[in-house]
Coordinates of C-alpha atoms and ligand atoms in Angstrom, one line a residue:
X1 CA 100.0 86.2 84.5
X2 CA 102.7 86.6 81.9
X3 CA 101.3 90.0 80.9
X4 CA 101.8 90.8 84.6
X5 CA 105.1 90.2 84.7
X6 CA 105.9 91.8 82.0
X7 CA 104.4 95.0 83.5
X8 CA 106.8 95.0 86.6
X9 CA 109.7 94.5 85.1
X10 CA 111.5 97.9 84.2
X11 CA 111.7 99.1 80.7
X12 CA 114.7 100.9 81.2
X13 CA 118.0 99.4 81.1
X14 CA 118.9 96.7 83.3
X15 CA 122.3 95.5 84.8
X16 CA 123.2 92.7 86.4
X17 CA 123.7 93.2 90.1
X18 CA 127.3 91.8 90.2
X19 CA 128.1 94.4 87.7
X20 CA 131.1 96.7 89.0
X21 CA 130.2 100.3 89.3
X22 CA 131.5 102.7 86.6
X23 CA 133.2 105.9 88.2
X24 CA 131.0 108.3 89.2
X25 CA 127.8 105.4 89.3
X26 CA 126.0 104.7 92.4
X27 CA 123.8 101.9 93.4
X28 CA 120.5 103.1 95.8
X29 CA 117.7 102.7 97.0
X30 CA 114.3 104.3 96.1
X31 CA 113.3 106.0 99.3
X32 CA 110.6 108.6 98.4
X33 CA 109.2 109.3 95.0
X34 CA 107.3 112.0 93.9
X35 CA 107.0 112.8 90.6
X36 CA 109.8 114.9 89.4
X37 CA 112.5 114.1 92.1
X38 CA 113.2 111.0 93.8
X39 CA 115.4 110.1 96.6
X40 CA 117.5 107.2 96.5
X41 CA 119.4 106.0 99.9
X42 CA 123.2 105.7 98.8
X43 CA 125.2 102.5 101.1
X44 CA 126.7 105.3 103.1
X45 CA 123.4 106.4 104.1
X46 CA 123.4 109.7 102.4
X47 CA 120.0 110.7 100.6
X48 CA 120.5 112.4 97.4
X49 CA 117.7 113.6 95.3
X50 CA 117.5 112.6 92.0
X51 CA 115.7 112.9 89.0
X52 CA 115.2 110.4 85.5
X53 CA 116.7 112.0 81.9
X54 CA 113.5 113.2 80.1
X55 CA 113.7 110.2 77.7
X56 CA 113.4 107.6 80.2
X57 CA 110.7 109.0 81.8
X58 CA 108.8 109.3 78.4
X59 CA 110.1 105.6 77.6
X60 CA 107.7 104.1 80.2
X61 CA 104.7 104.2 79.2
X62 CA 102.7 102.0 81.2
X63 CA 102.8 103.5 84.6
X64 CA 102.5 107.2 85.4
X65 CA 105.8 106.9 87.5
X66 CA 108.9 104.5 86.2
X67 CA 110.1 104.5 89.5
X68 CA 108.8 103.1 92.2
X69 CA 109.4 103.3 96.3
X70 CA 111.7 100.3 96.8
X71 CA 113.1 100.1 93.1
X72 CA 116.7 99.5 93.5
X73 CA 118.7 102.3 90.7
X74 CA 121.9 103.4 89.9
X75 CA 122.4 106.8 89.7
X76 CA 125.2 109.6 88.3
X77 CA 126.4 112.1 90.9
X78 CA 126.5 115.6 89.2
X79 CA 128.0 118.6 90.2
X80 CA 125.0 120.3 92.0
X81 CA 125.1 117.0 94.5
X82 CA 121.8 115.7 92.8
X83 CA 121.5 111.9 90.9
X84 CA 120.9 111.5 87.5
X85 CA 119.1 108.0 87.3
X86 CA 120.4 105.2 84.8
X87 CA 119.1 101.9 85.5
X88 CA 116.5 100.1 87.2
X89 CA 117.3 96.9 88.3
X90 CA 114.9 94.5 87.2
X91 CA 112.0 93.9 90.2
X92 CA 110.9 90.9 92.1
X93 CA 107.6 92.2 92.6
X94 CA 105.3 95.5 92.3
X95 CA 102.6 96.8 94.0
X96 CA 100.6 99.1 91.4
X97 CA 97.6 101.4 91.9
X98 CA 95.2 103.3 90.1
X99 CA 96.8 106.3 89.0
X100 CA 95.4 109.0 90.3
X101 CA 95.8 111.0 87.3
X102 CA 94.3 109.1 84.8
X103 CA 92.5 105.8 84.4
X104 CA 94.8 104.6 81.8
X105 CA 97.8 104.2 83.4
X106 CA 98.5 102.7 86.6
X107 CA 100.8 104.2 89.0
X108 CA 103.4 101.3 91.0
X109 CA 103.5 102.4 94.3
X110 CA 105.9 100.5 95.7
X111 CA 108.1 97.6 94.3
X112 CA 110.3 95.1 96.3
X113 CA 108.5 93.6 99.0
X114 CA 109.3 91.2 101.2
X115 CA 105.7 91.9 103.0
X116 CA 103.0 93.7 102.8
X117 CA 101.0 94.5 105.8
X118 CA 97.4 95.0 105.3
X119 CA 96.9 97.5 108.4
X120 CA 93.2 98.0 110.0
X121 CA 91.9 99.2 113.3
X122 CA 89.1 98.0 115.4
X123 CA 87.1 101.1 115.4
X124 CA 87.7 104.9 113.7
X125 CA 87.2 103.1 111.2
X126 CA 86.2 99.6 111.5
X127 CA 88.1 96.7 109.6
X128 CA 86.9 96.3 106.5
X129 CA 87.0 92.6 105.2
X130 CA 85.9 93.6 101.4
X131 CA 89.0 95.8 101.2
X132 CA 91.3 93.1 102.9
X133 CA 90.1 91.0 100.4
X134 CA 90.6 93.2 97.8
X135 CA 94.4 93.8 98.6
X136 CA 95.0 89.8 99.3
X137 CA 93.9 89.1 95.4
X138 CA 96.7 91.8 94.2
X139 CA 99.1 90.6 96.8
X140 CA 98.7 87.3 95.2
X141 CA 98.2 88.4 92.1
X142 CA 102.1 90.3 92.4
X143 CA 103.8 88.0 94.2
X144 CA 104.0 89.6 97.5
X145 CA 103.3 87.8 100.6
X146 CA 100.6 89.3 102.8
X147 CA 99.3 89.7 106.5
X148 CA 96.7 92.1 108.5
X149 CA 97.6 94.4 111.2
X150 CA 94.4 95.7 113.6
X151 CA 95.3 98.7 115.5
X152 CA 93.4 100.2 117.9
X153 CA 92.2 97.0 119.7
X154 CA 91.9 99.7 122.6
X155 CA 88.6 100.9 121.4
X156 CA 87.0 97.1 120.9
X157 CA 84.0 97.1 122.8
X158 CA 83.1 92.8 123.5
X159 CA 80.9 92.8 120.8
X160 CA 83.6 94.0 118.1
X161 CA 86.1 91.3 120.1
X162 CA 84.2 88.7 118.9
X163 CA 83.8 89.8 115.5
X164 CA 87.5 90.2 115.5
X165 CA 88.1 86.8 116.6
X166 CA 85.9 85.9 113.4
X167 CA 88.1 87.5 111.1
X168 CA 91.4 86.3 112.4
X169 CA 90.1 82.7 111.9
X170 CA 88.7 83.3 108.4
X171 CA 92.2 84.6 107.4
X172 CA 94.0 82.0 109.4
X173 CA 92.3 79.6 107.9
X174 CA 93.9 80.8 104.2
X175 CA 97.2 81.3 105.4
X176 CA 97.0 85.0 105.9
X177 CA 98.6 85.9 109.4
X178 CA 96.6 88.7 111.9
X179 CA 98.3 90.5 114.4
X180 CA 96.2 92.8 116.6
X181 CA 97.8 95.4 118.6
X182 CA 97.4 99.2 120.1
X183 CA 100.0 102.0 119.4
X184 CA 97.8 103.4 121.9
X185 CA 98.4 101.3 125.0
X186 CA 101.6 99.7 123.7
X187 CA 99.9 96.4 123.6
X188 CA 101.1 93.5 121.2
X189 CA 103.7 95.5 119.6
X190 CA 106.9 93.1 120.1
X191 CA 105.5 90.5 117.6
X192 CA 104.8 93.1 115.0
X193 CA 108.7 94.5 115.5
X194 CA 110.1 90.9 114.9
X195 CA 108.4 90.4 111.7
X196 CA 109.9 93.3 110.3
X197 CA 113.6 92.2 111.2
X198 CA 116.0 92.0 108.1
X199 CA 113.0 92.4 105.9
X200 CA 111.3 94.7 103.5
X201 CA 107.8 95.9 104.9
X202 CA 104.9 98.2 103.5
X203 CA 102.3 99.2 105.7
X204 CA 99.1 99.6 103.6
X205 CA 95.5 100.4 104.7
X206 CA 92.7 103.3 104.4
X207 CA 94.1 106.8 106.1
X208 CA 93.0 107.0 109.8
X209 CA 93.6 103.1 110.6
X210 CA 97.4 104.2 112.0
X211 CA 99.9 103.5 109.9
X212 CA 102.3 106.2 110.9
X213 CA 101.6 105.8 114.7
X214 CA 102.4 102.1 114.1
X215 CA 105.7 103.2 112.8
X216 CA 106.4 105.8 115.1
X217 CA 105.9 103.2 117.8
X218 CA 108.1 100.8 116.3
X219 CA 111.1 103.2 115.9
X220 CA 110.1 106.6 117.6
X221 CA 113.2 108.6 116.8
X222 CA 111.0 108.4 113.1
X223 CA 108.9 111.1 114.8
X224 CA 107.2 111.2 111.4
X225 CA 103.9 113.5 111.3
X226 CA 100.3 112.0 112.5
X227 CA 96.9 113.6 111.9
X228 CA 93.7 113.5 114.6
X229 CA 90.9 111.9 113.2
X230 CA 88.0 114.4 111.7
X231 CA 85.7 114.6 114.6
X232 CA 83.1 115.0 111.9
X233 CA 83.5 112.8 109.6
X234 CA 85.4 109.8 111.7
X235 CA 88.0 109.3 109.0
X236 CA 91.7 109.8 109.4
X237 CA 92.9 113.4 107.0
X238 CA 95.7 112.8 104.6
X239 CA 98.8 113.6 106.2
X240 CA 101.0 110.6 104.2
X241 CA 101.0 112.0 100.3
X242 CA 103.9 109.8 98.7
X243 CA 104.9 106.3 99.9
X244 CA 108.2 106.9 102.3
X245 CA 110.4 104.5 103.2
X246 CA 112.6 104.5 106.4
X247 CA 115.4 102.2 107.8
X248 CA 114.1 101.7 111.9
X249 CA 116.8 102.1 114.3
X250 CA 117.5 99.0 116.3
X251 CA 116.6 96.8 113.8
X252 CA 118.8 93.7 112.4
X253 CA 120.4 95.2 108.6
X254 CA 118.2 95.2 105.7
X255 CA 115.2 96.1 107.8
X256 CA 113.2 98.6 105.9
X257 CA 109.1 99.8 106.3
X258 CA 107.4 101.9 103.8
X259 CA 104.5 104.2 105.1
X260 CA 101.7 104.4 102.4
X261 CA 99.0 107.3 101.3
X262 CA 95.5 106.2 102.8
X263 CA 94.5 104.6 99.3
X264 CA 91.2 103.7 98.8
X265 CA 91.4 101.7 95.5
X266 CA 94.3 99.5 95.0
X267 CA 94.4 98.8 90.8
X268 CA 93.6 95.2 90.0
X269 CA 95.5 95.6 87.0
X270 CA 95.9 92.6 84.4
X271 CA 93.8 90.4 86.4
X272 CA 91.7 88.6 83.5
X273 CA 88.3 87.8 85.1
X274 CA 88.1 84.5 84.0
X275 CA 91.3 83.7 86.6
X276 CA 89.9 86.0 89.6
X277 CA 89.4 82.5 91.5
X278 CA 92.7 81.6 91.4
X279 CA 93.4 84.4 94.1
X280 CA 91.0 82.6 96.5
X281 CA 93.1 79.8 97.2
X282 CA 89.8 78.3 99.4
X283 CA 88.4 78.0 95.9
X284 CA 91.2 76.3 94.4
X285 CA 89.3 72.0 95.2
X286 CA 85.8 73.4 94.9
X287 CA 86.5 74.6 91.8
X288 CA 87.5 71.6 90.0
X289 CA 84.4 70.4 90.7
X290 CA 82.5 72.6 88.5
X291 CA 80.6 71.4 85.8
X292 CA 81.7 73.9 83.2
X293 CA 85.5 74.8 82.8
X294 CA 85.0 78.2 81.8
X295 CA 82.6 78.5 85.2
X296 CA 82.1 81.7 86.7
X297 CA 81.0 80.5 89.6
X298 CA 78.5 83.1 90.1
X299 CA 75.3 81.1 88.9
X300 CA 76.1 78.1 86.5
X301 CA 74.3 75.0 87.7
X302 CA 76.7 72.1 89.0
X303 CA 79.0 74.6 90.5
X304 CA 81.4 73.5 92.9
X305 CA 82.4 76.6 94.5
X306 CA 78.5 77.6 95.0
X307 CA 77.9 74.0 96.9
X308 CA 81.0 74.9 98.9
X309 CA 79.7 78.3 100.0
X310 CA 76.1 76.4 100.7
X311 CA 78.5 73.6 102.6
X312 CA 80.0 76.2 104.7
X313 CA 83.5 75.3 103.9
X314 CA 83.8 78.6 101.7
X315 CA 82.8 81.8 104.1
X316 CA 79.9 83.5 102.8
X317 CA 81.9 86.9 103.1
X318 CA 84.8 85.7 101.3
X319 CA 82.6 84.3 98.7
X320 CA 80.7 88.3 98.5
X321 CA 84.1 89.9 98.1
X322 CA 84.4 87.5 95.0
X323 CA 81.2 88.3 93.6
X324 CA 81.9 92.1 94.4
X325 CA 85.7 92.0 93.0
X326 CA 84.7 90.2 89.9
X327 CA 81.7 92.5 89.3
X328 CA 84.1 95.6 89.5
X329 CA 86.6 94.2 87.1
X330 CA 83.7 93.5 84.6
X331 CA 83.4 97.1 84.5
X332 CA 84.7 98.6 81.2
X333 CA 87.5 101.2 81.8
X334 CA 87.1 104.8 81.0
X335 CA 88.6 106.3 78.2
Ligands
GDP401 P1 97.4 106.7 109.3 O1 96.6 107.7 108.5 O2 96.9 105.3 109.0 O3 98.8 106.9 109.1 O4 97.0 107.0 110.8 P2 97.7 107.9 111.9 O5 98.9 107.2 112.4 O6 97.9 109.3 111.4 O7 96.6 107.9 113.1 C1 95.3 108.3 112.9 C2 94.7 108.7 114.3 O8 94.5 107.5 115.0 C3 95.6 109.5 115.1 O9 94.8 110.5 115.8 C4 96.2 108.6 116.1 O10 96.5 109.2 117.3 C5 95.1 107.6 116.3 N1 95.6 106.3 116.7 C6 96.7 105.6 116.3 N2 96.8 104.4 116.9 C7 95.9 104.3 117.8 C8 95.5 103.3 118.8 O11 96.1 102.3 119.0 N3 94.4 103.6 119.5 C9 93.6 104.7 119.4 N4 92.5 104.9 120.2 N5 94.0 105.7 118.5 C10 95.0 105.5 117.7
ZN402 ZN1 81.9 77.1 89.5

């Protein structure tokens, strides 16, 4: 975990937040960020873009971009009207990802969260537990509470209802929250809008699932850009490239949501394998019953977590995401 933390925590120079502002210094934050030029949201609402000295960006070598959507910065005004970045403040958590670039270095997509909803639909495409359960062992992994949104409850035929009602329980059950709702029809959208109030919120999920119509519906003067889904192919096109993050109108202060890219992979990075349990908080009793401390829980005899699955108090699917999870971190990565 240590080596985790270390990770988030910015390399370049930090200030305390009490610190006064030298003349000329503005504190902001990281709205959009791609690459080069990143815009940071000054107090006064202004949007300047802004870019990192060289060095800096050199200085960081352990993900692809030193800034991240949600980092907090202070930034030099020049003459042009663009920011020169000069401090991170330190993070209280970070999301990364796999960079896209290369499979050395990971990528932080987004960084502050008060929550991160793990958003699904019903149908076009259908929820997709191994990926929730995927996301919930980073969430926990980074420090960032989680939940699920499924969209689209419109197209649920019964038979997908019930399955539904399945996977609610199986999260409620570990203290993972599920709303369902549909942009669509307007349905359950007013408990989704009060648990973004004052808070930081990231909507994350597969491309197609609505992530932007979700946003749009819960502030549509965003009138942010949609895509159809691919009559061929059933899957949502990539319309969101970058994470963005917007301030809602009619929203207590504070309240911010970030829109993500449809990512398919979300990097498991640092997790040793040997701890890939401890995400599963189910597993947390079962597992001190295991014979052998340095259990695996895959196919020792005496295992406690294996009797539980047999038991029925650990859900077969949540036990096959393990299995899955830790087989793809046993994978060596590419050089
Ligand atoms: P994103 O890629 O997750 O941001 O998804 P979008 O917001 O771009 O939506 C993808 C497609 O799903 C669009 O064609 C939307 O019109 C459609 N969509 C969004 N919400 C709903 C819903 O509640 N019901 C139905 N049937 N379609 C929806
Ligand atoms: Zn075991």
């Amino acid at each position: 975990m240590e080596e985790l933390h270390k990770q988030v925590s910015p390399s370049t120079k930090a200030i305390a937040d009490a610190e006064e502002l030298e003349e000329g210094l503005h504190k902001g934050l990281v709205v959009e960020s791609t690459g080069i030029w990143t815009q940071v949201k000054l107090d006064d609402g202004s949007v300047v873009s802004s870019r990192l000295p060289g060095r800096q960006r050199l200085e960081d070598s352990d993900y692809a971009h030193p800034i991240a959507v949600g980092d907090w910065v202070k930034i030099h005004l020049e003459n042009d009207g663009s920011g020169m970045i000069q401090y991170t403040y330190p993070r209280k958590n970070g999301l990364p990802r796999q960079s896209t670039h290369t499979r050395r270095q990971s990528q932080l997509l987004l960084a502050n969260l008060d929550f991160l909803w793990l958003v699904q639909s019903a149908r076009q495409p259908r929820v997709n537990t191994r990926f929730i359960d995927r996301c919930l062992v980073a969430c926990d992994a980074y420090d960032i509470p989680a939940g699920i949104i499924i969209n689209k409850i419109d197209l649920a035929r019964r038979t997908d209802k019930i399955h539904l009602q399945r996977v609610i329980d199986i999260y409620a059950e570990i203290g993972v929250p599920t709303h369902t709702c549909s942009v669509l029809n307007e349905e359950g959208l007013e408990p989704i809008k009060e648990q973004m109030g004052g808070k930081v919120s990231a909507f994350f999920g597969p491309s197609g699932v609505g992530k932007t119509s979700l946003l749009n519906a819960l502030d549509p003067s965003l009138e942010l850009n949609t895509a159809p889904i691919s009559s061929s192919t059933g899957k949502g096109t990539h319309t969101t490239t970058y994470a963005l993050m917007v301030e809602p109108v009619g929203y207590p202060k504070g309240t911010m949501i970030a829109d993500t890219p449809g990512i398919r992979e979300l990097g498991l990075v640092g997790i040793p394998l040997e701890e890939l349990s401890h995400y599963f908080p189910e597993m947390t009793d079962p597992r001190s019953k295991c014979k052998y401390s340095d259990c695996s829980h895959l196919h020792e005899p005496g295992c406690g977590v294996q009797e539980a699955v047999k038991r029925g108090s650990i859900v077969q699917e949540r036990y096959d995401s393990y299995q899955a999870i830790y087989d793809s971190l046993k994978v060596p990565e590419e050089y």
